[in-house]
Coordinates of C-alpha atoms and ligand atoms in Angstrom, one line a residue:
M1 CA 10.0 -12.1 -22.5
S2 CA 13.4 -12.4 -24.1
K3 CA 15.6 -12.6 -21.1
A4 CA 16.4 -15.9 -19.5
A5 CA 14.0 -17.0 -16.8
G6 CA 15.3 -18.4 -13.5
F7 CA 17.3 -17.2 -10.5
I8 CA 18.8 -13.7 -10.9
P9 CA 22.0 -13.5 -8.9
P10 CA 23.2 -10.4 -6.9
G11 CA 25.1 -8.0 -9.0
A12 CA 22.2 -7.8 -11.5
T13 CA 20.1 -4.6 -11.7
L14 CA 16.4 -4.6 -10.8
G15 CA 14.1 -1.9 -12.1
V16 CA 11.2 -0.2 -10.3
L17 CA 8.5 1.9 -11.8
G18 CA 7.7 4.7 -9.4
G19 CA 10.0 6.7 -7.1
G20 CA 8.1 7.2 -3.9
Q21 CA 8.8 5.7 -0.4
L22 CA 7.8 2.2 -1.4
G23 CA 10.3 2.3 -4.3
R24 CA 12.9 3.7 -1.9
M25 CA 12.5 0.9 0.7
F26 CA 12.4 -1.7 -2.1
A27 CA 15.7 -0.3 -3.4
Q28 CA 17.3 -0.2 0.0
A29 CA 16.3 -3.9 0.7
A30 CA 17.5 -5.1 -2.7
Q31 CA 20.8 -3.1 -2.5
S32 CA 21.6 -4.7 0.9
A33 CA 21.7 -8.1 -0.9
G34 CA 24.0 -6.7 -3.6
Y35 CA 21.5 -5.9 -6.4
G36 CA 21.7 -2.7 -8.3
V37 CA 18.4 -0.7 -8.6
A38 CA 17.2 1.5 -11.4
V39 CA 14.1 3.7 -10.9
L40 CA 11.9 5.3 -13.5
E41 CA 10.5 8.5 -12.0
A42 CA 10.0 11.9 -13.4
D43 CA 10.7 13.8 -10.1
E44 CA 14.4 14.4 -9.7
A45 CA 14.1 14.7 -5.9
A46 CA 11.8 11.7 -5.4
P47 CA 12.5 9.4 -2.4
A48 CA 13.7 6.4 -4.4
A49 CA 15.6 8.6 -6.9
Q50 CA 17.9 9.6 -4.0
V51 CA 19.0 6.1 -3.2
T52 CA 19.1 4.2 -6.5
G53 CA 22.2 3.9 -8.7
I54 CA 20.3 4.6 -11.9
H55 CA 17.6 7.2 -12.0
L56 CA 15.7 7.5 -15.3
A57 CA 14.1 10.9 -14.9
A58 CA 11.2 10.5 -17.3
R59 CA 7.5 9.8 -17.4
Y60 CA 6.2 6.2 -17.1
D61 CA 5.3 6.2 -20.8
D62 CA 8.6 7.6 -22.1
P63 CA 9.7 5.1 -24.8
L64 CA 13.5 5.8 -24.4
A65 CA 13.4 5.4 -20.7
L66 CA 11.4 2.2 -20.9
E67 CA 13.8 0.9 -23.5
Q68 CA 16.7 1.6 -21.2
L69 CA 14.9 -0.1 -18.3
A70 CA 14.3 -3.2 -20.4
R71 CA 17.9 -3.3 -21.5
D72 CA 19.7 -2.6 -18.2
C73 CA 17.4 -4.6 -15.8
A74 CA 17.2 -8.3 -15.2
A75 CA 13.7 -7.9 -13.9
V76 CA 11.3 -5.0 -13.2
T77 CA 8.6 -4.3 -10.6
V78 CA 6.2 -1.5 -9.7
E79 CA 5.9 0.6 -6.5
F80 CA 2.4 1.9 -7.3
E81 CA -0.5 0.8 -9.3
N82 CA -1.2 3.7 -11.6
I83 CA 1.4 2.9 -14.1
P84 CA 0.0 3.1 -17.7
A85 CA -1.1 -0.3 -18.9
Q86 CA 0.7 0.2 -22.2
S87 CA 4.0 0.7 -20.5
M88 CA 3.6 -2.4 -18.5
H89 CA 2.6 -4.5 -21.6
W90 CA 5.6 -3.1 -23.5
L91 CA 8.0 -4.0 -20.7
E92 CA 6.4 -7.4 -20.2
S93 CA 7.4 -8.4 -23.7
R94 CA 11.0 -7.6 -23.1
V95 CA 11.9 -8.2 -19.4
P96 CA 10.6 -10.3 -16.6
L97 CA 7.9 -8.1 -14.9
A98 CA 6.1 -8.8 -11.7
P99 CA 3.3 -8.2 -10.9
S100 CA 1.8 -8.8 -14.3
P101 CA 0.0 -6.0 -16.2
Q102 CA -3.2 -8.0 -15.9
A103 CA -3.0 -8.1 -12.1
V104 CA -2.1 -4.4 -11.8
A105 CA -5.1 -3.6 -14.1
V106 CA -7.5 -5.3 -11.7
C107 CA -6.0 -3.4 -8.7
Q108 CA -6.1 -0.1 -10.6
D109 CA -9.9 -0.3 -10.9
R110 CA -12.3 -0.7 -8.0
A111 CA -15.0 -2.0 -10.3
Q112 CA -12.7 -4.8 -11.5
E113 CA -11.6 -5.5 -7.9
K114 CA -15.1 -5.9 -6.7
A115 CA -15.9 -8.2 -9.7
L116 CA -12.8 -10.3 -8.8
F117 CA -14.0 -10.6 -5.2
Q118 CA -17.4 -11.6 -6.3
R119 CA -16.1 -14.1 -8.8
L120 CA -13.8 -15.7 -6.2
G121 CA -16.5 -15.8 -3.6
V122 CA -14.6 -13.4 -1.3
P123 CA -17.2 -11.3 0.6
C124 CA -17.0 -7.6 0.0
A125 CA -19.2 -4.5 0.5
P126 CA -22.5 -4.3 -1.4
C127 CA -21.9 -2.0 -4.3
A128 CA -23.0 -0.8 -7.7
V129 CA -20.8 0.3 -10.6
L130 CA -21.6 3.7 -12.3
T131 CA -20.2 4.2 -15.8
A132 CA -21.0 6.7 -18.5
G133 CA -24.6 6.2 -19.4
S134 CA -25.5 4.5 -16.1
D135 CA -28.8 5.7 -14.6
P136 CA -28.0 6.8 -11.1
D137 CA -31.6 6.4 -10.1
A138 CA -31.2 2.6 -10.6
A139 CA -28.8 2.3 -7.6
G140 CA -30.5 0.1 -5.0
A141 CA -32.0 1.8 -2.0
D142 CA -30.1 -0.6 0.2
L143 CA -26.8 1.1 -0.8
F144 CA -27.6 4.3 1.1
P145 CA -26.0 6.0 3.0
G146 CA -23.2 5.1 0.7
I147 CA -19.7 6.1 -0.3
L148 CA -19.1 7.0 -3.9
K149 CA -15.5 6.2 -5.0
T150 CA -13.9 6.9 -8.3
A151 CA -13.1 3.6 -9.9
R152 CA -9.5 4.7 -10.6
L153 CA -6.8 6.9 -9.2
G154 CA -8.2 7.2 -5.6
Y155 CA -5.9 6.9 -2.6
D156 CA -5.7 8.0 1.0
G157 CA -9.5 8.7 0.9
K158 CA -9.2 11.0 -2.1
G159 CA -11.8 10.6 -4.8
Q160 CA -14.5 9.6 -2.3
V161 CA -17.7 11.3 -1.2
T162 CA -20.4 10.2 1.2
V163 CA -23.8 10.1 -0.3
Q164 CA -26.7 10.2 2.2
T165 CA -29.7 9.4 0.0
A166 CA -30.4 8.3 -3.6
A167 CA -31.5 11.9 -4.3
D168 CA -27.9 13.1 -3.6
L169 CA -26.3 10.7 -5.9
P170 CA -26.4 12.6 -9.2
A171 CA -24.8 15.7 -7.7
A172 CA -22.1 13.6 -5.9
W173 CA -21.3 11.8 -9.1
A174 CA -21.1 15.1 -11.0
A175 CA -18.8 16.5 -8.2
L176 CA -16.4 13.6 -8.9
G177 CA -16.4 14.6 -12.6
G178 CA -18.9 12.0 -13.8
V179 CA -16.0 9.5 -14.2
D180 CA -16.5 5.7 -13.6
C181 CA -17.3 5.2 -10.0
V182 CA -18.3 2.5 -7.5
L183 CA -21.0 3.2 -5.0
E184 CA -20.5 1.2 -1.8
K185 CA -22.8 0.9 1.1
K186 CA -21.4 2.7 4.1
L187 CA -20.7 0.0 6.6
D188 CA -20.7 0.0 10.3
L189 CA -17.0 -0.9 10.9
A190 CA -15.7 -2.4 14.1
F191 CA -12.2 -2.2 12.9
E192 CA -9.9 -2.6 9.8
L193 CA -7.1 -4.9 9.1
S194 CA -4.8 -5.8 6.2
L195 CA -2.7 -8.7 5.2
V196 CA 0.5 -8.6 3.2
M197 CA 1.7 -11.7 1.4
A198 CA 4.2 -12.7 -1.3
R199 CA 3.8 -15.2 -4.1
G200 CA 6.6 -16.5 -6.4
R201 CA 6.5 -17.5 -10.0
D202 CA 6.4 -21.1 -8.9
G203 CA 3.1 -20.5 -7.0
S204 CA 4.8 -20.8 -3.6
A205 CA 3.3 -18.2 -1.2
V206 CA 4.1 -16.9 2.3
Q207 CA 2.0 -14.5 4.5
F208 CA 2.6 -12.1 7.3
A209 CA 0.1 -12.1 10.2
P210 CA -2.6 -9.5 9.5
Q211 CA -2.2 -6.1 11.2
Q212 CA -5.0 -3.9 12.6
N213 CA -5.2 -0.4 11.0
L214 CA -6.5 2.9 12.3
H215 CA -7.4 5.5 9.7
R216 CA -7.9 9.3 10.3
D217 CA -9.4 11.4 7.5
G218 CA -9.1 8.5 5.1
I219 CA -5.3 8.1 5.7
L220 CA -3.7 5.3 7.6
F221 CA -2.8 6.7 11.0
A222 CA -1.5 3.7 12.8
S223 CA -1.0 -0.1 12.4
F224 CA -0.8 -2.6 15.2
S225 CA 0.7 -6.1 15.0
P226 CA -0.5 -8.2 16.7
G227 CA -3.9 -6.3 16.3
P228 CA -5.7 -6.2 19.6
S229 CA -9.1 -7.1 18.0
I230 CA -7.9 -9.7 15.6
T231 CA -9.0 -13.1 16.8
P232 CA -7.4 -16.3 15.5
E233 CA -10.7 -16.9 13.5
I234 CA -10.5 -13.5 11.9
A235 CA -6.8 -13.9 11.1
Q236 CA -7.5 -17.3 9.5
A237 CA -10.4 -15.9 7.4
A238 CA -8.1 -13.0 6.2
Q239 CA -5.3 -15.4 5.4
S240 CA -7.6 -17.7 3.4
A241 CA -9.3 -14.8 1.5
A242 CA -5.9 -13.2 0.6
S243 CA -4.6 -16.6 -0.7
T244 CA -7.7 -17.0 -2.8
V245 CA -7.2 -13.5 -4.2
A246 CA -3.5 -14.1 -5.0
Q247 CA -4.2 -17.4 -6.6
G248 CA -7.2 -16.0 -8.5
L249 CA -5.0 -13.3 -10.0
G250 CA -2.1 -15.7 -10.7
Y251 CA -0.2 -13.1 -8.8
V252 CA 3.6 -12.8 -8.6
G253 CA 5.2 -10.4 -6.2
V254 CA 4.0 -8.8 -2.9
L255 CA 0.4 -7.8 -2.5
C256 CA -1.8 -6.5 0.3
V257 CA -5.5 -7.1 0.8
E258 CA -7.3 -4.5 3.0
F259 CA -10.3 -5.8 5.0
F260 CA -13.2 -4.4 7.1
V261 CA -14.5 -6.2 10.1
L262 CA -18.2 -5.3 10.7
R263 CA -19.8 -4.9 14.1
D264 CA -21.6 -8.2 13.5
G265 CA -18.2 -9.9 13.1
R266 CA -18.2 -10.4 9.3
L267 CA -14.9 -10.0 7.4
L268 CA -15.2 -8.1 4.1
A269 CA -12.4 -7.5 1.6
N270 CA -12.0 -3.8 0.7
E271 CA -9.3 -3.4 -1.8
I272 CA -6.0 -4.9 -3.1
A273 CA -2.7 -3.1 -3.4
P274 CA -0.3 -4.9 -6.0
R275 CA 2.8 -4.0 -4.0
P276 CA 4.1 -3.6 -0.4
H277 CA 1.7 -1.6 1.7
N278 CA 2.0 1.2 4.3
S279 CA 0.5 -1.1 6.9
G280 CA 3.3 -3.6 6.3
H281 CA 6.2 -1.2 7.0
H282 CA 6.5 -2.6 10.6
T283 CA 7.9 -5.8 9.1
I284 CA 11.2 -4.1 8.5
D285 CA 11.7 -3.9 12.2
S286 CA 9.5 -6.6 13.6
C287 CA 10.1 -9.7 11.4
N288 CA 12.9 -11.9 10.2
V289 CA 12.0 -10.8 6.7
S290 CA 10.4 -7.6 5.5
Q291 CA 7.8 -7.0 2.9
F292 CA 10.5 -5.4 0.8
E293 CA 12.9 -8.3 1.0
L294 CA 10.1 -10.6 -0.1
Q295 CA 9.4 -8.2 -3.0
W296 CA 12.9 -8.6 -4.4
R297 CA 13.0 -12.3 -3.5
T298 CA 9.9 -12.8 -5.7
L299 CA 11.5 -10.8 -8.5
V300 CA 14.8 -12.7 -8.5
Q301 CA 13.1 -16.0 -8.0
A302 CA 14.8 -16.7 -4.7
P303 CA 13.0 -18.9 -2.1
L304 CA 10.5 -17.0 -0.1
L305 CA 11.3 -16.9 3.6
V306 CA 8.4 -17.7 5.9
P307 CA 7.9 -14.6 8.0
R308 CA 8.3 -14.9 11.7
Q309 CA 7.6 -11.9 13.9
H310 CA 10.0 -11.4 16.8
S311 CA 8.5 -8.1 18.2
A312 CA 5.1 -6.6 18.8
T313 CA 4.7 -3.3 17.0
A314 CA 2.7 -0.1 16.8
M315 CA 3.5 1.9 13.7
L316 CA 2.7 5.6 13.3
N317 CA 2.6 7.4 10.0
L318 CA 4.5 10.7 10.1
L319 CA 2.5 13.1 8.1
G320 CA 3.7 16.6 7.0
D321 CA 1.3 18.1 9.6
L322 CA 3.9 17.4 12.2
W323 CA 6.3 19.9 10.6
F324 CA 3.9 22.8 11.5
D325 CA 3.1 24.3 14.8
A326 CA -0.4 25.5 15.9
A327 CA 0.2 28.9 14.3
G328 CA 1.1 27.2 11.0
R329 CA 4.8 28.0 11.2
Q330 CA 7.2 25.4 9.9
R331 CA 9.3 23.5 12.5
E332 CA 11.3 20.3 12.8
P333 CA 9.8 17.6 14.9
D334 CA 11.8 16.7 18.1
W335 CA 13.6 13.7 16.7
A336 CA 16.0 13.5 19.7
A337 CA 13.0 12.9 22.1
V338 CA 11.5 10.4 19.7
L339 CA 14.7 8.5 19.3
A340 CA 15.3 8.4 23.0
Q341 CA 12.4 6.0 23.3
P342 CA 13.7 2.4 23.4
G343 CA 12.2 0.4 20.5
A344 CA 11.4 3.5 18.4
H345 CA 12.6 3.0 14.8
L346 CA 12.5 6.1 12.7
H347 CA 12.1 6.0 8.9
L348 CA 12.1 9.2 7.0
Y349 CA 11.7 9.2 3.2
G350 CA 13.9 12.2 2.3
K351 CA 10.9 14.4 1.2
H352 CA 12.1 18.0 1.3
E353 CA 8.8 19.7 1.4
P354 CA 6.4 18.9 4.2
R355 CA 2.8 19.3 3.4
K356 CA -0.3 18.5 5.4
G357 CA -1.4 15.0 4.7
R358 CA 1.9 14.1 3.0
K359 CA 3.5 10.9 4.1
M360 CA 7.0 12.0 5.2
G361 CA 8.0 8.9 7.1
H362 CA 6.8 6.4 9.7
L363 CA 7.8 5.4 13.2
T364 CA 7.8 1.7 14.2
C365 CA 7.7 1.1 17.9
T366 CA 8.8 -2.4 18.7
A367 CA 8.5 -4.1 22.1
A368 CA 8.2 -7.5 23.8
S369 CA 4.4 -7.0 24.1
P370 CA 1.6 -5.2 22.3
V371 CA 0.9 -3.1 25.4
E372 CA 4.5 -1.9 25.6
A373 CA 4.6 -1.1 21.9
R374 CA 1.4 0.9 22.3
Q375 CA 2.8 2.8 25.2
T376 CA 5.9 3.8 23.2
A377 CA 3.7 4.9 20.3
L378 CA 1.5 7.0 22.7
H379 CA 4.6 8.6 24.1
A380 CA 5.8 9.4 20.5
C381 CA 2.4 10.9 19.8
A382 CA 2.8 13.2 22.9
V383 CA 6.3 14.2 21.8
L384 CA 5.3 14.9 18.2
G385 CA 2.0 16.7 19.0
M386 CA -0.2 14.0 17.5
E387 CA -3.7 13.2 18.8
P388 CA -3.4 10.1 20.9
F389 CA -5.3 7.0 19.7
Ligands
ADP1 P1 -8.2 4.3 -0.4 O1 -7.8 3.9 -1.8 O2 -8.3 5.8 -0.3 O3 -7.4 3.6 0.7 P2 -10.5 2.9 0.7 O4 -11.6 2.3 -0.1 O5 -9.6 1.9 1.3 O6 -9.7 3.9 -0.3 O7 -11.1 3.8 1.7 C1 -10.3 4.6 2.7 C2 -10.9 4.4 4.1 O8 -12.3 4.9 4.1 C3 -11.1 2.9 4.5 O9 -9.9 2.4 5.0 C4 -12.2 3.0 5.6 O10 -11.7 3.6 6.8 C5 -13.1 4.1 4.9 N1 -14.1 3.4 4.1 C6 -14.0 3.0 2.8 N2 -15.1 2.4 2.3 C7 -15.9 2.3 3.4 C8 -17.3 1.7 3.5 N3 -17.9 1.1 2.5 N4 -17.9 1.8 4.7 C9 -17.2 2.4 5.8 N5 -16.0 3.0 5.7 C10 -15.4 2.9 4.5
MG2 MG1 -7.5 1.7 1.3

């Protein structure tokens, strides 16, 4: 990298690859400390493009846009993992970039993620990797019923199919286009949790407490912090596994590790996000430092604040479904009633077109106790017409 290493003072411009809600919240956090933000994102109306000073409306592999980003930014980060490796390598040679292309490459690919967990001794689901030429009949009988997941580009449960028996595997694989896949044993989950942490260039690291996550249809529905089922032992195991992963990757930036807890009490790592995570959005309203502030702190090489949570929270994702009534007619959710709830913090991402399953925003309910936070979230569910949890 040609630019000087070391602390980057406010006034400098930080770049972000990707213009979704994560880029938007990163930009808002960095701007509040006086940094400029440039976003590379093809969509003119994207959430982050609306709030950044410099919007480069181009593809992630556009040479001129990458050139401008490298020239104008003191450091660059990513808001999602599917940035082409070539773009990241090119940028890395010209401007401080965090996380590294190597770390992102691992998180882009479920097969590499699983190999990393296994190499580091972090327990994960039993699995087999299917690549072109693999014999699907060779998958062990103990992996069924299983979940076949595309190795790359899956998110929010997309690119996944359940496979009941070994005999169903060839058809399931064909249905996913025969691309590289990971077949995972379908596990008997007691609950899910995730842990967000940050690690600086100097190796210093800080962690948030893990939050408990509830998924519906493969999409995060709600997160609870503190999580009602997370014992101190489980929290400790998650913290230690996440540290091992961050160190093993030589990671710089914010990352999130998703975990499963099985009915027999075992904790298994599921996947790694090389960026802030939907389940960590509550930190904006519940902690002395948010996951997005830690993201810019790692980028500018400022000291990492140790997170301290001052409020219990229940966070609800607000999907596009809420913008439609039972007859399928579009409507505006009753924000006045939501906002009338004490402790309800509304975050909308500026997406103009609601679609079913699309993440339009989130609502963080803060309170003095987990029980009260849950009550507020349940009330919000009733107001918004969401199934209670
Ligand atoms: P995504 O990238 O879509 O988040 P995940 O691998 O995290 O993909 O899967 C999405 C959700 O599907 C998980 O949060 C969990 O609820 C469920 N799931 C995934 N893998 C398994 C498994 N092996 N056994 C049981 N449930 C699973
Ligand atoms: Mg996931």
